[in-house]
Backbone atoms as SQL, in Angstrom:
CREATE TABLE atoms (id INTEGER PRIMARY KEY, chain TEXT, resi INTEGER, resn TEXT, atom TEXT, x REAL, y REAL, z REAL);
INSERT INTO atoms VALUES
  (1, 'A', 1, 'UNK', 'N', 84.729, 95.694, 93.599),
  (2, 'A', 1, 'UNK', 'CA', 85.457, 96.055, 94.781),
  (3, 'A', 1, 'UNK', 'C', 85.021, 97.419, 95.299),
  (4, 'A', 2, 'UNK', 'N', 84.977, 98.600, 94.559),
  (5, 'A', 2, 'UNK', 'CA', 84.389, 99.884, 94.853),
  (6, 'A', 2, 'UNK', 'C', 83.193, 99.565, 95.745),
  (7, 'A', 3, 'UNK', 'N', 82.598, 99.076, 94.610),
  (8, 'A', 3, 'UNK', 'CA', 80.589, 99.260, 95.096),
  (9, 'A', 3, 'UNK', 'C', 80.784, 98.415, 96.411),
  (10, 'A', 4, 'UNK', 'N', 81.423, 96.832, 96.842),
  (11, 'A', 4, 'UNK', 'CA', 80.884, 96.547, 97.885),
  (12, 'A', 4, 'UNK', 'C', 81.889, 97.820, 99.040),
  (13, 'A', 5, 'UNK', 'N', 82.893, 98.228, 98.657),
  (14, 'A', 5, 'UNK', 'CA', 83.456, 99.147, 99.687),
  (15, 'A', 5, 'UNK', 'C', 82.390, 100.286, 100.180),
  (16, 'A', 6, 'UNK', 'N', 81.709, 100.929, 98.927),
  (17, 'A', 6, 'UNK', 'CA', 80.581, 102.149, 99.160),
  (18, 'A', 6, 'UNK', 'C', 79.501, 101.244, 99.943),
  (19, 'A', 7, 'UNK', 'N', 79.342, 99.947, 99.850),
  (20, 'A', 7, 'UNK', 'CA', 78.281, 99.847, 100.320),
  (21, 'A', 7, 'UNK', 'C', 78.486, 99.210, 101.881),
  (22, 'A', 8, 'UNK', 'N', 79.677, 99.279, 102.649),
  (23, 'A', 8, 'UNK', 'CA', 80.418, 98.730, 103.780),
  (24, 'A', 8, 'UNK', 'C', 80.066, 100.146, 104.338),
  (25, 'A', 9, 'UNK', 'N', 80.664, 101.111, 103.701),
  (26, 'A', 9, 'UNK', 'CA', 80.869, 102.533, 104.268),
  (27, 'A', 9, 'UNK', 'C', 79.480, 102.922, 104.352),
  (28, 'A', 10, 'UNK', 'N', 78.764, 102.832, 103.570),
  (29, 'A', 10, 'UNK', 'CA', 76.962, 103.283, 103.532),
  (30, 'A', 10, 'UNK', 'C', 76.778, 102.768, 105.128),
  (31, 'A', 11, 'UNK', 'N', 76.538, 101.456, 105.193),
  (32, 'A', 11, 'UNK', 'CA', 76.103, 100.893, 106.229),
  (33, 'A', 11, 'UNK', 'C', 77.017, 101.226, 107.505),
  (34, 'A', 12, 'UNK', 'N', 77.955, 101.172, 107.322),
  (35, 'A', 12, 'UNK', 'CA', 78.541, 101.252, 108.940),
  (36, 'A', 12, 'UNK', 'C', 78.155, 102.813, 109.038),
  (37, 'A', 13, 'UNK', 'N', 77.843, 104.136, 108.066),
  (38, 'A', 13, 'UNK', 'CA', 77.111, 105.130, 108.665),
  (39, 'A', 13, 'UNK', 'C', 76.471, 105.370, 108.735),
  (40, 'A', 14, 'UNK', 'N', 75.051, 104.379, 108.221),
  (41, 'A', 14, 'UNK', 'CA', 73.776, 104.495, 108.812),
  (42, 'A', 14, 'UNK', 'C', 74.031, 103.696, 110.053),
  (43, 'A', 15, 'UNK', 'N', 74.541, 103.148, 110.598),
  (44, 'A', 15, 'UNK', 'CA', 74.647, 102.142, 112.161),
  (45, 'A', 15, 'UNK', 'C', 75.099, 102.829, 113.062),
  (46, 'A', 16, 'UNK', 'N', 76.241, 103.878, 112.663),
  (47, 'A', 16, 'UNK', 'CA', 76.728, 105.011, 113.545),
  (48, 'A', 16, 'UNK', 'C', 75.361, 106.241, 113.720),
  (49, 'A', 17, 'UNK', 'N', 74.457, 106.591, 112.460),
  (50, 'A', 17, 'UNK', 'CA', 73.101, 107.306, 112.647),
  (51, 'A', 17, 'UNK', 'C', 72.417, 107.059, 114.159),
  (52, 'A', 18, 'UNK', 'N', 71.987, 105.777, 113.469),
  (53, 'A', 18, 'UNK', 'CA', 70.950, 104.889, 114.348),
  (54, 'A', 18, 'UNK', 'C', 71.666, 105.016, 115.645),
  (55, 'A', 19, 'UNK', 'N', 73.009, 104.792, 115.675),
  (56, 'A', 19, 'UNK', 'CA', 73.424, 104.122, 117.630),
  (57, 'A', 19, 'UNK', 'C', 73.259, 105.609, 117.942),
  (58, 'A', 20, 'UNK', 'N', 73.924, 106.807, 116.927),
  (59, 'A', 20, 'UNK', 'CA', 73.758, 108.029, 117.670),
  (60, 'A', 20, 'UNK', 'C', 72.635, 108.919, 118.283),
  (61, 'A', 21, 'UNK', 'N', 71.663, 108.328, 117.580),
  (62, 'A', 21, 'UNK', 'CA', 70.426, 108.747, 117.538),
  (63, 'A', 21, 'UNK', 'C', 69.684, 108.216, 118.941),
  (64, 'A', 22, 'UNK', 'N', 70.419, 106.360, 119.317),
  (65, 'A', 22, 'UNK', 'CA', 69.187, 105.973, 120.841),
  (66, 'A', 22, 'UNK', 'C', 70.135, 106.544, 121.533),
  (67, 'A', 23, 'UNK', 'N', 71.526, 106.201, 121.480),
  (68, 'A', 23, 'UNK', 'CA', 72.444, 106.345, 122.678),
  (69, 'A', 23, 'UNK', 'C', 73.401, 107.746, 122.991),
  (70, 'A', 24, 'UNK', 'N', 73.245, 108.330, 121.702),
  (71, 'A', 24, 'UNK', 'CA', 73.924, 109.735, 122.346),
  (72, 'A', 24, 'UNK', 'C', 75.233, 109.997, 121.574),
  (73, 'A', 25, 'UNK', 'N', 75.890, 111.060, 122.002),
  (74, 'A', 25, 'UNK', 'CA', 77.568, 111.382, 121.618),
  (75, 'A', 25, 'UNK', 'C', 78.381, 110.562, 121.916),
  (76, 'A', 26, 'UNK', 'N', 78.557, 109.562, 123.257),
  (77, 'A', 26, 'UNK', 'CA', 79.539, 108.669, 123.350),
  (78, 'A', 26, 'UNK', 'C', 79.737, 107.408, 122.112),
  (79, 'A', 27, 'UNK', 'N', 78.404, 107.191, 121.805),
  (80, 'A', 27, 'UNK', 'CA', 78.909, 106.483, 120.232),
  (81, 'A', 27, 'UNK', 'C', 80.143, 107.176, 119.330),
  (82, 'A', 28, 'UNK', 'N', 79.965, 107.934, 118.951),
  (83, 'A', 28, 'UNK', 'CA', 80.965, 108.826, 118.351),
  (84, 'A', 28, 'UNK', 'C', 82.478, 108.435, 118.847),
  (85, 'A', 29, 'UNK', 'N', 82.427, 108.199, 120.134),
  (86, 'A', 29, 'UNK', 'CA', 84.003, 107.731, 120.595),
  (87, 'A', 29, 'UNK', 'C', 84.395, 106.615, 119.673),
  (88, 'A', 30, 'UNK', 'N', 83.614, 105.859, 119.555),
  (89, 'A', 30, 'UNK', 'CA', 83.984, 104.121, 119.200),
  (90, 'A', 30, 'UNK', 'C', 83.585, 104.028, 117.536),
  (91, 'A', 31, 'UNK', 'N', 82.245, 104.854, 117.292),
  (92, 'A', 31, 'UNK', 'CA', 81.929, 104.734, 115.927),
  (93, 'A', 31, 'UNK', 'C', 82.927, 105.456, 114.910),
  (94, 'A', 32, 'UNK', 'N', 83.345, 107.000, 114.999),
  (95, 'A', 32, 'UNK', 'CA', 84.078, 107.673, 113.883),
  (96, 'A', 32, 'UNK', 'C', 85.137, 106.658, 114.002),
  (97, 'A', 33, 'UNK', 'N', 86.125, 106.332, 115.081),
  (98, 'A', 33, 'UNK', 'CA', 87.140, 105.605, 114.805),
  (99, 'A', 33, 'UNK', 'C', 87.056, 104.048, 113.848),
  (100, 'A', 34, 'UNK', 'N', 86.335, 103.793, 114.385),
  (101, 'A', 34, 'UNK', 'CA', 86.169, 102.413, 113.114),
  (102, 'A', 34, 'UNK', 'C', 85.510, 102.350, 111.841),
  (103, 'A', 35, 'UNK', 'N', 84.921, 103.775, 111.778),
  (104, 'A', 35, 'UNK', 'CA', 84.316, 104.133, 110.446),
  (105, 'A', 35, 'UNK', 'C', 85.859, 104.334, 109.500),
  (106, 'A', 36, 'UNK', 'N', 86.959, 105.573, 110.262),
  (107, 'A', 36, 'UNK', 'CA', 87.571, 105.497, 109.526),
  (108, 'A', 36, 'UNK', 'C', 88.783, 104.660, 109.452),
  (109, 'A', 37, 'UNK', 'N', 89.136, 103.688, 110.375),
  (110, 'A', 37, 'UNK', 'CA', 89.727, 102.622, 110.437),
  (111, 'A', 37, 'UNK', 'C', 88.945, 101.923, 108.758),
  (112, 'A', 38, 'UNK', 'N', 87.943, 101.330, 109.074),
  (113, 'A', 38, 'UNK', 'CA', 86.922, 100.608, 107.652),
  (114, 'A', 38, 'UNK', 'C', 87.936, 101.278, 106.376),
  (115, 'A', 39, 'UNK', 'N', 87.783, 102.902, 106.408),
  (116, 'A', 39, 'UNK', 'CA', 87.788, 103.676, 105.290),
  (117, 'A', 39, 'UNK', 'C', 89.211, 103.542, 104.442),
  (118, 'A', 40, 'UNK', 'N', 90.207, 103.471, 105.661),
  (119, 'A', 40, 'UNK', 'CA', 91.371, 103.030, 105.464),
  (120, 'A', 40, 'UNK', 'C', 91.899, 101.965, 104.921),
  (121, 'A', 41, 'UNK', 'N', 91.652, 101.044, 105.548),
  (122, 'A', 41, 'UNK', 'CA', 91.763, 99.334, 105.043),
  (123, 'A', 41, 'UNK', 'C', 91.028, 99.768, 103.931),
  (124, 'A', 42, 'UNK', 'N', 90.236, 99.961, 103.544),
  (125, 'A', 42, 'UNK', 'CA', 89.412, 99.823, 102.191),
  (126, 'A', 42, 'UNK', 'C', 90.106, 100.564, 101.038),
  (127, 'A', 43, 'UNK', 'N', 91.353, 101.593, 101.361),
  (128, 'A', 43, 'UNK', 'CA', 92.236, 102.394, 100.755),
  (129, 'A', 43, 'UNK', 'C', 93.280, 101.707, 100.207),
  (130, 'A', 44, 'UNK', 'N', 93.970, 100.902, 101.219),
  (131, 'A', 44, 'UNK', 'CA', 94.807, 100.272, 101.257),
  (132, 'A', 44, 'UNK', 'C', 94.193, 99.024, 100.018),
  (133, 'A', 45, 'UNK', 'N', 93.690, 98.354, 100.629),
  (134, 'A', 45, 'UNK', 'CA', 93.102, 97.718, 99.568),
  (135, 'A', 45, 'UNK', 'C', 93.217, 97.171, 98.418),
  (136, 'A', 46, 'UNK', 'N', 92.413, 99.051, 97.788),
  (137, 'A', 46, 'UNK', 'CA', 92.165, 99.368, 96.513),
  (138, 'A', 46, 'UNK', 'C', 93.479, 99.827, 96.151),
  (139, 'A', 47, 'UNK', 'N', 94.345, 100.202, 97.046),
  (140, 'A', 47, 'UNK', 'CA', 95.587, 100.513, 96.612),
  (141, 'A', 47, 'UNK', 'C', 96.904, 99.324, 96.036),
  (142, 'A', 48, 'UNK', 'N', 96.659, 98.444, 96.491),
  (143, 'A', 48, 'UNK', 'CA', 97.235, 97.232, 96.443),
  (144, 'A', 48, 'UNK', 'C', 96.822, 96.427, 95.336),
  (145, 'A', 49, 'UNK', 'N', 95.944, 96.829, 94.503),
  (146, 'A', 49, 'UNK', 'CA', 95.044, 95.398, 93.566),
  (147, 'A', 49, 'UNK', 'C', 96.247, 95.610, 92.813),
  (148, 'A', 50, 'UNK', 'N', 96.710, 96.894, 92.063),
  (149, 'A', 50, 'UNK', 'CA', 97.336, 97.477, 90.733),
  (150, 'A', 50, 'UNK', 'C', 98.680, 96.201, 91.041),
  (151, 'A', 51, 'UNK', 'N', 99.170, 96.065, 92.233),
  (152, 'A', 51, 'UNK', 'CA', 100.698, 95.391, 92.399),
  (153, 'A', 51, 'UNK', 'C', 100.245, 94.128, 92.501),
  (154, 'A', 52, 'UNK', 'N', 99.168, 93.580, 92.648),
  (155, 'A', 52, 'UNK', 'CA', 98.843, 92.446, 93.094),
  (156, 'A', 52, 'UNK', 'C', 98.530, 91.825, 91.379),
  (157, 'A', 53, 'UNK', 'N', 97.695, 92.587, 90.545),
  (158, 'A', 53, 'UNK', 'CA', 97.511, 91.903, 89.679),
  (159, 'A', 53, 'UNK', 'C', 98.421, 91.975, 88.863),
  (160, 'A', 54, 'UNK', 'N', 99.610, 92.834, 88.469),
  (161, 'A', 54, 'UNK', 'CA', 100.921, 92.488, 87.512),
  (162, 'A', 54, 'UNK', 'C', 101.185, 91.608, 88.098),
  (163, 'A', 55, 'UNK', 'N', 101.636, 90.930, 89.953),
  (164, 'A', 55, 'UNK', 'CA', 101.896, 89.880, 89.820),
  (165, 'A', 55, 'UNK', 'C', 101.490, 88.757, 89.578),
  (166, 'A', 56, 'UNK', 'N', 100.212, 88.357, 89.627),
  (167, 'A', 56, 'UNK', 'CA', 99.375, 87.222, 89.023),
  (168, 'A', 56, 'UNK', 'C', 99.857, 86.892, 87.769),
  (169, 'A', 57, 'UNK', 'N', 99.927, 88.417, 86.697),
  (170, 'A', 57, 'UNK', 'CA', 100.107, 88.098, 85.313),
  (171, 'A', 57, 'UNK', 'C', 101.663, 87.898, 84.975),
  (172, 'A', 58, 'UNK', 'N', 102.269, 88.036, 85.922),
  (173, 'A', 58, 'UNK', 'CA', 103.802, 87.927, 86.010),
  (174, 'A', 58, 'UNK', 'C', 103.933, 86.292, 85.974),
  (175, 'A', 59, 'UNK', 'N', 102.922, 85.904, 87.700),
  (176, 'A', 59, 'UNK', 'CA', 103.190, 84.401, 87.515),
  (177, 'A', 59, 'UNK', 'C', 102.691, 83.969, 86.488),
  (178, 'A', 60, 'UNK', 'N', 101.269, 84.027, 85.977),
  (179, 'A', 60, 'UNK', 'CA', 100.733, 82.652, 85.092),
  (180, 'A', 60, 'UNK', 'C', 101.286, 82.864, 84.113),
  (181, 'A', 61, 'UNK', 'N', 102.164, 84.168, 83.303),
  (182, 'A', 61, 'UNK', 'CA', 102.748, 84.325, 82.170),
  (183, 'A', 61, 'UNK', 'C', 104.976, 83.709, 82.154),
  (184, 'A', 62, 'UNK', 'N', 104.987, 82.986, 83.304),
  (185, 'A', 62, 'UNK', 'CA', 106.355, 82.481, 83.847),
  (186, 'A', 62, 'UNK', 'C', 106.176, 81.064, 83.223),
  (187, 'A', 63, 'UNK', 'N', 104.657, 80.253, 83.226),
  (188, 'A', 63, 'UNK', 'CA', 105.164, 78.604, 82.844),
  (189, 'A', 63, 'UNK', 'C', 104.321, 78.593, 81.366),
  (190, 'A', 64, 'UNK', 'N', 104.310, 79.966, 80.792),
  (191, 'A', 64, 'UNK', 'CA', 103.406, 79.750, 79.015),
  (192, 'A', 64, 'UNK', 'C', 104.423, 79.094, 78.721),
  (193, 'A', 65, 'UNK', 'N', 105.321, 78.334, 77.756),
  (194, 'A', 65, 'UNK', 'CA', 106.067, 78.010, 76.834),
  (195, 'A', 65, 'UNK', 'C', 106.270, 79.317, 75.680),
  (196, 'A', 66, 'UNK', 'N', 105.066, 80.171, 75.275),
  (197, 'A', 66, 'UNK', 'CA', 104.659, 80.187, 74.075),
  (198, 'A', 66, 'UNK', 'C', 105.745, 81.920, 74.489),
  (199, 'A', 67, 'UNK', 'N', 105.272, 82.191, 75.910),
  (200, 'A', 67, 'UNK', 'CA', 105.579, 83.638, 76.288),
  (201, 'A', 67, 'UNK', 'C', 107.420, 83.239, 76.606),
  (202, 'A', 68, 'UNK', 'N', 107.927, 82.815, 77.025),
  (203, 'A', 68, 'UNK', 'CA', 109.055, 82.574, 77.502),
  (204, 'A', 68, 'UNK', 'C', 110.032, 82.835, 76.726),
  (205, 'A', 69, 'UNK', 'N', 111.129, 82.962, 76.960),
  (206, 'A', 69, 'UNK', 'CA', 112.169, 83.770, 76.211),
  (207, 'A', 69, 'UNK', 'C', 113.280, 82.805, 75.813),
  (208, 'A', 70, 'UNK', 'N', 114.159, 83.064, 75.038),
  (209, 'A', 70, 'UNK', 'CA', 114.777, 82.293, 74.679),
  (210, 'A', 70, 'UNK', 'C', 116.185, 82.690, 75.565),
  (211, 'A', 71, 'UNK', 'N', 116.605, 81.283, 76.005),
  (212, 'A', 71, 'UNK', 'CA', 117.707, 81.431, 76.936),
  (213, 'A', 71, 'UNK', 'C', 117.394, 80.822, 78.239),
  (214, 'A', 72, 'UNK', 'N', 118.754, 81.381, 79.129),
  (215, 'A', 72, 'UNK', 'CA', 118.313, 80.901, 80.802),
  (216, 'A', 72, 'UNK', 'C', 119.719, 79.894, 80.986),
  (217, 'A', 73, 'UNK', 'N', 119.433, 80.084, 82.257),
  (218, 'A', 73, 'UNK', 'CA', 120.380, 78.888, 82.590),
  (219, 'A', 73, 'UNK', 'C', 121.327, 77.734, 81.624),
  (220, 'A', 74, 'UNK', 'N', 120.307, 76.978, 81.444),
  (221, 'A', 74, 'UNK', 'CA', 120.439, 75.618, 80.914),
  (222, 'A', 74, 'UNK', 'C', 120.118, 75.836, 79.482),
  (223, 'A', 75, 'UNK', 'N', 120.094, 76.952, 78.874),
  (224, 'A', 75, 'UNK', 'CA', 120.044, 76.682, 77.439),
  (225, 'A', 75, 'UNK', 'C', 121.488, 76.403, 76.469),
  (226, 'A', 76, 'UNK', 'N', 121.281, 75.411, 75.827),
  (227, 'A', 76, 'UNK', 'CA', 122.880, 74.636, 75.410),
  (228, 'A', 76, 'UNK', 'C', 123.409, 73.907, 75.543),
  (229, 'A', 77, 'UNK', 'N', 122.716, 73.237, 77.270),
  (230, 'A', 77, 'UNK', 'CA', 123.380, 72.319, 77.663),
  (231, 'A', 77, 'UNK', 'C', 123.253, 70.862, 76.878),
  (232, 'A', 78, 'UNK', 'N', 122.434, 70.652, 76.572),
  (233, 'A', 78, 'UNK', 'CA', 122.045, 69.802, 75.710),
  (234, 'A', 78, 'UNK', 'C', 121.975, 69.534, 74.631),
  (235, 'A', 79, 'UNK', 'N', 123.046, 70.954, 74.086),
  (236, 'A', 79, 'UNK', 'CA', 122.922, 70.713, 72.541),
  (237, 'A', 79, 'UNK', 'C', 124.308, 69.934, 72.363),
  (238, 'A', 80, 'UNK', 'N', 124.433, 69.516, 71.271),
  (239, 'A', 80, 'UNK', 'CA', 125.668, 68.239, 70.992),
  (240, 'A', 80, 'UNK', 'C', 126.719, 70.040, 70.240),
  (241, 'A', 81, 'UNK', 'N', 128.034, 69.730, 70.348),
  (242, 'A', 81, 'UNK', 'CA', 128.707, 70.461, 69.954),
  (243, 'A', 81, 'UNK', 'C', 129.733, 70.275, 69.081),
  (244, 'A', 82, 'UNK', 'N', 129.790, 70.760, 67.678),
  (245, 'A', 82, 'UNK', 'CA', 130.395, 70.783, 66.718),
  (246, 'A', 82, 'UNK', 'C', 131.846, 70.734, 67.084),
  (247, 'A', 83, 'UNK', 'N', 132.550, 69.280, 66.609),
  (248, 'A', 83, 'UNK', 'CA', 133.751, 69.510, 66.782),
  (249, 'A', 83, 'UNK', 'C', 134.699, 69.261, 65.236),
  (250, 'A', 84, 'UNK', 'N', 135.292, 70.653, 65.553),
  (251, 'A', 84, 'UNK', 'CA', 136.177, 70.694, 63.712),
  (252, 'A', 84, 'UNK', 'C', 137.613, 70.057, 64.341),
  (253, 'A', 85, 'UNK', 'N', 137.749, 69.260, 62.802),
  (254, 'A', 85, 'UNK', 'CA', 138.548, 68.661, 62.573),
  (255, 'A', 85, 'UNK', 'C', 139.879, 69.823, 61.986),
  (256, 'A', 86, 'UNK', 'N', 140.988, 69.338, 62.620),
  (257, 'A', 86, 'UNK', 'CA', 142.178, 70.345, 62.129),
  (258, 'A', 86, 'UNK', 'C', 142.457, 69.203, 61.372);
């Protein structure tokens, strides 16, 4: 995720180089802004994996059997219940 981000950011500022270089300063209007628009989203992102992947491991660790806890709802319902005799 890093490397292709460094390598998004590489390129969109060699493309901002190059346009600045045939066409002048008005690139600069349109290029810095979406360079750091790019830079942002790419923040966000990387900022988001950390919450994103506890929840993955949240879900696929919800239908283990092996991980699951004892209890819930419906635990009991089905058990037959001891009835003493007076």
């Amino acid at each position: 995720m890093v490397r292709m981000g460094a390598a998004v950011i590489a390129m969109e500022g060699a493309a901002l180089v190059v346009a600045y270089a045939y066409f002048g300063w008005p690139v600069l209007l349109v290029g810095v802004p979406v360079l750091l628009g790019t830079l942002l989203v790419l923040l966000f992102v990387r900022a988001s994996e950390g919450p994103r992947r506890k929840l993955h491991e949240h879900r696929a660790a919800r239908w283990d059997p092996e991980a699951a806890l004892p209890g819930g709802l419906m635990s009991g319902f089905f058990e037959a219940k001891k009835v003493s005799k007076s």
